[in-house]
Coordinates of C-alpha atoms and ligand atoms in Angstrom, one line a residue:
M1 CA 38.4 54.1 0.2
S2 CA 36.9 53.2 -3.2
I3 CA 33.2 53.3 -3.6
K4 CA 31.5 49.9 -4.5
Y5 CA 28.7 50.2 -6.9
Y6 CA 26.2 47.5 -7.8
A7 CA 24.1 46.9 -10.9
K8 CA 20.4 45.9 -10.9
I9 CA 17.6 45.4 -13.4
S10 CA 15.3 48.4 -13.2
G11 CA 13.0 47.8 -16.1
T12 CA 12.1 45.2 -18.7
G13 CA 10.1 45.2 -22.0
M14 CA 9.4 43.0 -24.9
Y15 CA 7.9 43.1 -28.4
V16 CA 7.0 40.4 -30.9
P17 CA 5.5 41.1 -34.4
D18 CA 1.8 40.6 -34.8
K19 CA 2.0 37.8 -37.4
V20 CA 1.8 34.3 -36.0
L21 CA 3.0 31.2 -37.8
T22 CA 1.7 28.0 -36.3
N23 CA 3.1 24.4 -36.7
F24 CA 0.1 23.7 -38.9
D25 CA 1.0 26.6 -41.2
L26 CA 4.5 25.1 -41.4
E27 CA 3.0 21.7 -42.5
K28 CA 2.0 23.5 -45.7
I29 CA 5.5 24.8 -46.3
V30 CA 7.8 21.9 -45.6
D31 CA 7.6 18.1 -44.9
T32 CA 6.8 18.3 -41.2
T33 CA 4.0 17.8 -38.7
D34 CA 2.7 19.7 -35.7
E35 CA 3.3 16.5 -33.7
W36 CA 7.0 16.2 -34.7
I37 CA 7.6 19.9 -33.8
R38 CA 5.8 19.8 -30.5
T39 CA 7.3 16.5 -29.3
R40 CA 10.8 17.2 -30.5
T41 CA 11.0 20.9 -29.5
G42 CA 8.0 22.0 -27.4
M43 CA 7.2 24.7 -29.9
S44 CA 3.6 25.4 -31.2
E45 CA 3.9 28.9 -32.8
R46 CA 6.2 31.7 -33.5
H47 CA 5.9 35.4 -34.4
I48 CA 7.2 36.6 -37.8
A49 CA 8.3 40.1 -38.7
S50 CA 6.5 41.8 -41.6
K51 CA 8.4 42.7 -44.8
D52 CA 9.2 46.2 -43.6
Q53 CA 10.2 45.3 -40.0
A54 CA 13.9 45.0 -39.2
V55 CA 15.7 44.3 -36.0
S56 CA 15.9 48.0 -34.9
D57 CA 12.1 48.3 -35.2
L58 CA 11.5 45.4 -32.9
A59 CA 14.2 46.7 -30.5
Y60 CA 12.6 50.1 -30.4
E61 CA 9.2 48.8 -29.4
A62 CA 10.7 46.7 -26.6
T63 CA 12.8 49.6 -25.4
L64 CA 9.9 52.0 -25.0
K65 CA 8.3 49.5 -22.6
A66 CA 11.5 48.9 -20.6
I67 CA 12.1 52.7 -20.3
E68 CA 8.6 53.1 -19.0
A69 CA 9.0 50.3 -16.5
A70 CA 12.3 51.7 -15.3
R71 CA 10.7 55.1 -14.8
I72 CA 13.5 56.9 -16.6
R73 CA 13.6 59.2 -19.6
N74 CA 15.3 58.4 -22.9
K75 CA 18.1 60.9 -22.0
D76 CA 18.9 59.1 -18.8
I77 CA 20.4 56.2 -20.8
D78 CA 24.2 56.4 -21.0
M79 CA 25.0 53.3 -23.0
I80 CA 23.2 51.0 -25.5
I81 CA 24.3 47.4 -26.2
V82 CA 22.4 45.4 -28.7
A83 CA 22.9 41.6 -28.9
T84 CA 21.9 40.3 -32.3
V85 CA 23.1 38.3 -35.3
S86 CA 20.4 39.6 -37.6
S87 CA 21.1 43.4 -37.5
D88 CA 19.5 45.9 -39.9
H89 CA 22.8 46.2 -41.8
A90 CA 26.2 44.6 -41.7
F91 CA 27.2 48.1 -40.5
P92 CA 26.6 50.5 -38.8
S93 CA 25.5 48.8 -35.6
T94 CA 21.8 48.4 -34.7
A95 CA 22.6 50.2 -31.4
C96 CA 23.4 53.4 -33.3
I97 CA 20.2 53.1 -35.4
L98 CA 18.3 52.6 -32.2
Q99 CA 20.0 55.7 -30.6
Q100 CA 18.7 57.7 -33.6
K101 CA 15.1 56.3 -33.2
L102 CA 15.2 57.2 -29.5
G103 CA 16.4 60.8 -30.2
I104 CA 19.5 60.5 -28.0
R105 CA 23.3 60.6 -28.6
G106 CA 26.7 61.4 -27.2
F107 CA 27.4 58.1 -25.4
P108 CA 28.7 54.6 -26.5
A109 CA 26.3 52.4 -28.5
F110 CA 27.4 49.1 -30.0
D111 CA 26.3 45.6 -31.0
I112 CA 27.7 42.3 -29.9
S113 CA 27.6 39.0 -31.7
A114 CA 27.4 36.1 -29.2
G115 CA 24.5 34.2 -30.8
C116 CA 21.8 33.2 -28.4
T117 CA 24.0 34.0 -25.4
G118 CA 24.2 37.6 -26.6
W119 CA 21.9 39.1 -24.0
I120 CA 23.8 37.4 -21.1
Y121 CA 27.1 38.7 -22.6
A122 CA 25.5 42.2 -22.8
A123 CA 24.3 42.0 -19.2
N124 CA 27.8 41.0 -18.1
I125 CA 29.4 44.0 -20.0
A126 CA 26.7 46.3 -18.5
K127 CA 27.5 45.0 -15.0
Q128 CA 31.2 45.9 -15.4
Y129 CA 30.4 49.5 -16.5
I130 CA 27.9 50.0 -13.7
E131 CA 30.2 48.5 -11.0
A132 CA 33.1 50.6 -12.2
G133 CA 31.0 53.7 -11.7
I134 CA 31.2 54.7 -15.3
A135 CA 27.5 54.3 -16.3
K136 CA 24.2 54.7 -14.5
N137 CA 21.5 53.4 -16.9
I138 CA 22.5 51.0 -19.6
L139 CA 20.0 49.7 -22.2
I140 CA 20.7 46.2 -23.3
I141 CA 18.6 44.4 -25.9
G142 CA 18.4 40.8 -27.2
V143 CA 16.7 41.0 -30.6
E144 CA 16.5 38.9 -33.7
V145 CA 14.6 38.7 -37.0
L146 CA 16.0 35.3 -37.9
T147 CA 13.0 34.4 -40.1
K148 CA 14.6 36.6 -42.8
I149 CA 17.8 34.5 -42.8
I150 CA 16.1 31.1 -42.7
N151 CA 16.2 28.5 -45.5
W152 CA 12.5 27.9 -45.8
K153 CA 13.2 24.6 -47.6
D154 CA 15.2 23.1 -44.7
R155 CA 12.8 21.5 -42.3
G156 CA 15.7 20.9 -39.9
T157 CA 15.9 24.6 -39.2
C158 CA 13.0 26.6 -40.5
V159 CA 10.5 25.3 -37.9
L160 CA 12.7 26.3 -35.0
F161 CA 13.0 30.1 -35.1
G162 CA 10.9 33.1 -34.5
D163 CA 11.3 36.9 -34.3
G164 CA 11.2 39.1 -31.2
A165 CA 12.9 41.6 -28.9
G166 CA 13.5 41.8 -25.2
A167 CA 14.9 45.1 -23.7
T168 CA 16.3 45.6 -20.2
I169 CA 17.5 48.7 -18.4
I170 CA 20.4 47.9 -16.1
S171 CA 20.9 50.7 -13.5
R172 CA 23.1 51.6 -10.6
A173 CA 21.5 50.1 -7.5
G174 CA 21.0 52.2 -4.4
E175 CA 23.2 51.5 -1.4
R176 CA 20.4 49.7 0.5
D177 CA 18.8 48.1 -2.5
I178 CA 18.5 44.3 -2.2
S179 CA 18.1 44.1 -6.0
R180 CA 21.5 43.6 -7.6
F181 CA 23.6 41.5 -10.0
I182 CA 25.5 38.9 -8.0
D183 CA 27.6 37.0 -10.4
S184 CA 28.0 36.0 -14.0
E185 CA 30.0 33.4 -15.9
L186 CA 30.8 33.6 -19.6
S187 CA 32.5 31.1 -21.9
A188 CA 33.1 30.2 -25.5
D189 CA 34.4 27.2 -27.4
G190 CA 35.4 28.3 -30.9
T191 CA 36.5 24.8 -31.9
H192 CA 32.8 24.3 -32.9
Y193 CA 32.2 27.7 -34.6
D194 CA 31.0 25.9 -37.8
L195 CA 28.1 24.0 -36.2
L196 CA 25.8 27.1 -36.3
I197 CA 26.7 29.6 -38.9
Q198 CA 25.6 31.9 -41.7
K199 CA 28.3 31.0 -44.2
A200 CA 28.1 33.7 -46.8
G201 CA 27.8 37.5 -46.8
G202 CA 31.0 38.2 -44.8
S203 CA 34.6 38.7 -45.9
R204 CA 35.2 34.9 -46.0
M205 CA 32.5 34.3 -48.6
P206 CA 31.2 37.5 -50.1
A207 CA 27.8 37.5 -51.8
T208 CA 27.8 36.1 -55.3
K209 CA 25.1 34.6 -57.6
E210 CA 26.3 31.2 -56.6
T211 CA 26.2 31.8 -52.8
L212 CA 22.6 33.0 -53.3
E213 CA 21.6 30.0 -55.4
E214 CA 23.2 27.6 -52.9
N215 CA 21.3 29.2 -50.0
L216 CA 24.6 30.0 -48.1
H217 CA 23.2 33.3 -46.7
T218 CA 20.8 31.4 -44.5
I219 CA 21.2 29.6 -41.1
Y220 CA 23.2 26.4 -41.2
M221 CA 23.0 24.3 -38.1
E222 CA 24.0 20.8 -37.0
G223 CA 21.3 20.7 -34.3
N224 CA 22.2 17.2 -33.0
K225 CA 25.8 18.1 -32.1
I226 CA 24.7 21.4 -30.5
F227 CA 22.1 19.6 -28.4
K228 CA 24.5 17.8 -26.1
N229 CA 26.9 20.7 -25.9
A230 CA 24.0 23.0 -24.8
I231 CA 23.1 21.0 -21.8
R232 CA 26.7 20.5 -20.8
S233 CA 27.8 24.2 -21.2
M234 CA 24.7 25.7 -19.5
Y235 CA 25.1 23.3 -16.6
S236 CA 28.7 24.2 -16.2
A237 CA 27.9 28.0 -16.3
C238 CA 25.2 27.5 -13.6
D239 CA 27.3 25.2 -11.4
I240 CA 30.3 27.6 -11.4
V241 CA 28.2 30.5 -10.3
L242 CA 26.3 28.6 -7.6
K243 CA 29.5 27.1 -6.2
R244 CA 31.4 30.5 -6.3
N245 CA 28.6 32.0 -4.3
N246 CA 28.1 29.1 -1.9
L247 CA 24.6 28.6 -3.0
D248 CA 22.5 25.5 -3.1
V249 CA 20.2 25.2 -6.1
H250 CA 17.2 25.1 -3.7
S251 CA 17.8 28.8 -2.8
I252 CA 17.2 29.8 -6.5
D253 CA 13.6 31.1 -6.9
W254 CA 13.5 31.1 -10.7
L255 CA 15.6 29.6 -13.5
I256 CA 15.3 30.9 -17.1
T257 CA 17.3 29.2 -19.8
H258 CA 17.6 29.9 -23.4
Q259 CA 14.4 28.7 -25.1
A260 CA 15.8 26.5 -28.0
N261 CA 14.3 23.1 -27.2
M262 CA 12.0 22.0 -24.4
R263 CA 14.0 18.8 -24.1
I264 CA 17.2 20.8 -23.4
I265 CA 15.4 23.0 -20.8
Q266 CA 14.1 19.9 -19.1
A267 CA 17.4 18.0 -19.2
L268 CA 19.2 21.0 -17.7
G269 CA 16.6 21.4 -14.9
K270 CA 17.0 17.7 -14.1
K271 CA 20.8 17.9 -14.0
L272 CA 20.7 20.9 -11.8
K273 CA 18.0 19.2 -9.6
I274 CA 15.9 22.3 -9.6
D275 CA 12.1 22.0 -8.9
N276 CA 10.2 22.0 -12.2
K277 CA 7.9 24.7 -10.9
K278 CA 10.8 27.2 -10.7
V279 CA 11.7 26.8 -14.4
I280 CA 10.2 29.5 -16.6
V281 CA 9.2 28.3 -20.1
N282 CA 7.5 30.1 -23.0
I283 CA 9.0 28.2 -26.0
E284 CA 5.5 27.1 -27.1
K285 CA 4.5 30.7 -28.0
Y286 CA 7.6 32.2 -29.5
A287 CA 9.9 29.3 -30.5
N288 CA 13.7 30.1 -30.6
T289 CA 14.2 33.9 -30.9
S290 CA 17.9 33.5 -30.2
A291 CA 19.3 36.4 -28.2
A292 CA 15.8 37.5 -27.4
T293 CA 14.5 34.4 -25.6
I294 CA 15.8 35.3 -22.1
P295 CA 14.9 39.0 -21.9
I296 CA 11.4 38.1 -23.4
A297 CA 10.9 35.4 -20.8
L298 CA 12.2 37.6 -18.1
D299 CA 9.8 40.5 -19.0
E300 CA 6.8 38.1 -19.1
A301 CA 7.7 36.6 -15.7
V302 CA 8.0 40.1 -14.2
R303 CA 4.8 41.4 -15.7
N304 CA 2.7 38.3 -14.8
G305 CA 3.9 38.5 -11.2
K306 CA 6.0 35.4 -11.1
I307 CA 9.3 37.1 -10.6
R308 CA 9.0 39.6 -7.7
H309 CA 11.2 42.1 -6.0
G310 CA 13.9 40.3 -4.0
D311 CA 13.6 36.9 -5.8
L312 CA 16.9 35.1 -6.6
V313 CA 17.0 34.4 -10.4
L314 CA 19.5 32.3 -12.4
L315 CA 19.7 32.7 -16.1
A316 CA 21.7 30.4 -18.6
S317 CA 22.2 30.4 -22.3
F318 CA 24.3 28.9 -25.1
G319 CA 24.5 29.6 -28.8
A320 CA 26.5 30.2 -32.0
G321 CA 30.2 30.4 -31.4
L322 CA 29.7 28.2 -29.4
T323 CA 29.1 30.6 -26.6
S324 CA 27.6 30.0 -23.2
G325 CA 27.0 31.9 -20.0
S326 CA 25.0 32.4 -16.8
L327 CA 23.8 35.3 -14.7
L328 CA 22.7 35.3 -11.1
F329 CA 20.8 38.3 -9.7
R330 CA 18.3 39.4 -7.1
M331 CA 15.3 41.1 -8.7
Ligands
UT7_1 O1 19.6 28.4 -30.2 C1 20.7 28.0 -31.0 C2 21.2 26.7 -30.7 N1 20.5 25.6 -31.3 C3 19.9 24.6 -30.7 O2 19.8 24.7 -29.5 C4 19.4 23.4 -31.4 C5 19.7 22.2 -30.6 N2 19.2 21.1 -31.3 C6 17.9 20.7 -31.3 O3 17.1 21.3 -30.7 C7 17.5 19.4 -32.0 O4 18.7 18.7 -32.4 C8 16.6 19.6 -33.2 C9 15.2 20.1 -32.8 C10 17.2 20.7 -34.1 C11 16.4 18.3 -34.0 O5 15.9 17.3 -33.1 P1 16.6 15.9 -33.1 O6 15.8 15.1 -32.2 O7 18.1 16.1 -32.8 O8 16.4 15.4 -34.6 P2 17.4 14.9 -35.6 O9 18.1 16.1 -36.2 O10 18.3 13.8 -35.0 O11 16.5 14.3 -36.7 C12 15.7 13.1 -36.4 C13 14.8 12.9 -37.6 C14 15.5 12.9 -39.0 O12 14.9 11.9 -39.8 P3 15.6 10.4 -39.9 O13 17.0 10.7 -40.5 O14 15.7 9.8 -38.6 O15 14.7 9.8 -40.9 C15 15.2 14.2 -39.5 O16 15.3 14.2 -40.9 O17 13.8 13.9 -37.7 C16 13.8 14.4 -39.0 N3 13.4 15.8 -39.0 C17 12.2 16.2 -39.1 N4 11.0 15.6 -39.2 C18 9.9 16.3 -39.3 C19 14.2 16.9 -38.8 N5 13.5 18.0 -38.8 C20 12.2 17.6 -39.0 C21 11.0 18.3 -39.0 N6 9.8 17.6 -39.2 N7 10.9 19.7 -38.9

């Protein structure tokens, strides 16, 4: 008889840089207003990495907290997956750099690129390795320093993003543990890959003087088109997981969605018919930190006592690709 293993979240941690940029600060940089940003997005401020801070530095700080919370040692980690689109270098992976910072080696460490859905993709991968009995403690991180690839002259994008890291330890659950991953649904629709893109710097459009002058190394986004797709794809990912597990939305204790726009979060909540009080939101403080929004919100909710042992939690995200996904687990 084959042994069935389960994965669970055993520790969370987060880190955001000290520097805060408010909507009022942005009013001095581009033609925008605090009122426009607040009413159209729900954002008030965001954290910005310093000149010498890269993605692995933020990931490292968040990781130390997650390791402490999981009560494991660095050497207990047997896989690292970093979800990011703003890695330290094009290669090697940030996961390998993080391994070096943590003073550990000799196991798989890799990055994945799934935009803002990255952490959910990483959690799904970790689930497979734990359930297959191959790994026991996997460190997954959603981390971005998007403010270094923003066009600070484009008011349509520069007001939206912030920097941050959320780290999570996914461990093998004990046989009688009620904490466990239940289900996850991932998807992608590559027909819209060009709606959210960093056009230059890769093999399609290597860096030249012209690509720099035309700002092609910064984030390009058609926000309007993504908006509707975001609600539709997150709803679908949640609906599939709920139906597959014969669950009514009322049995969900907490919903955390990608923090890209307050109006998207509210529209999804309404479509799912979930009680507003169960929807965790922190967009006002951090803005859109891409792959980091969900693990940051999760860590905050665990530490402030909202999400407790045994709670049923549903997560949903969408992002560049266009990717989307959901994850259902008992804390
Ligand atoms: O996490 C990655 C996935 N990305 C997203 O989830 C983004 C999804 N999209 C959105 O959140 C929204 O589409 C945005 C917040 C990006 C934009 O909101 P919107 O309500 O869709 O605005 P819009 O792009 O339709 O623009 C409306 C108006 C335009 O002016 P006109 O043409 O009506 O005169 C824009 O030029 O708002 C203007 N505008 C601004 N005004 C003041 C755009 N950005 C700004 C700004 N300040 N920062």
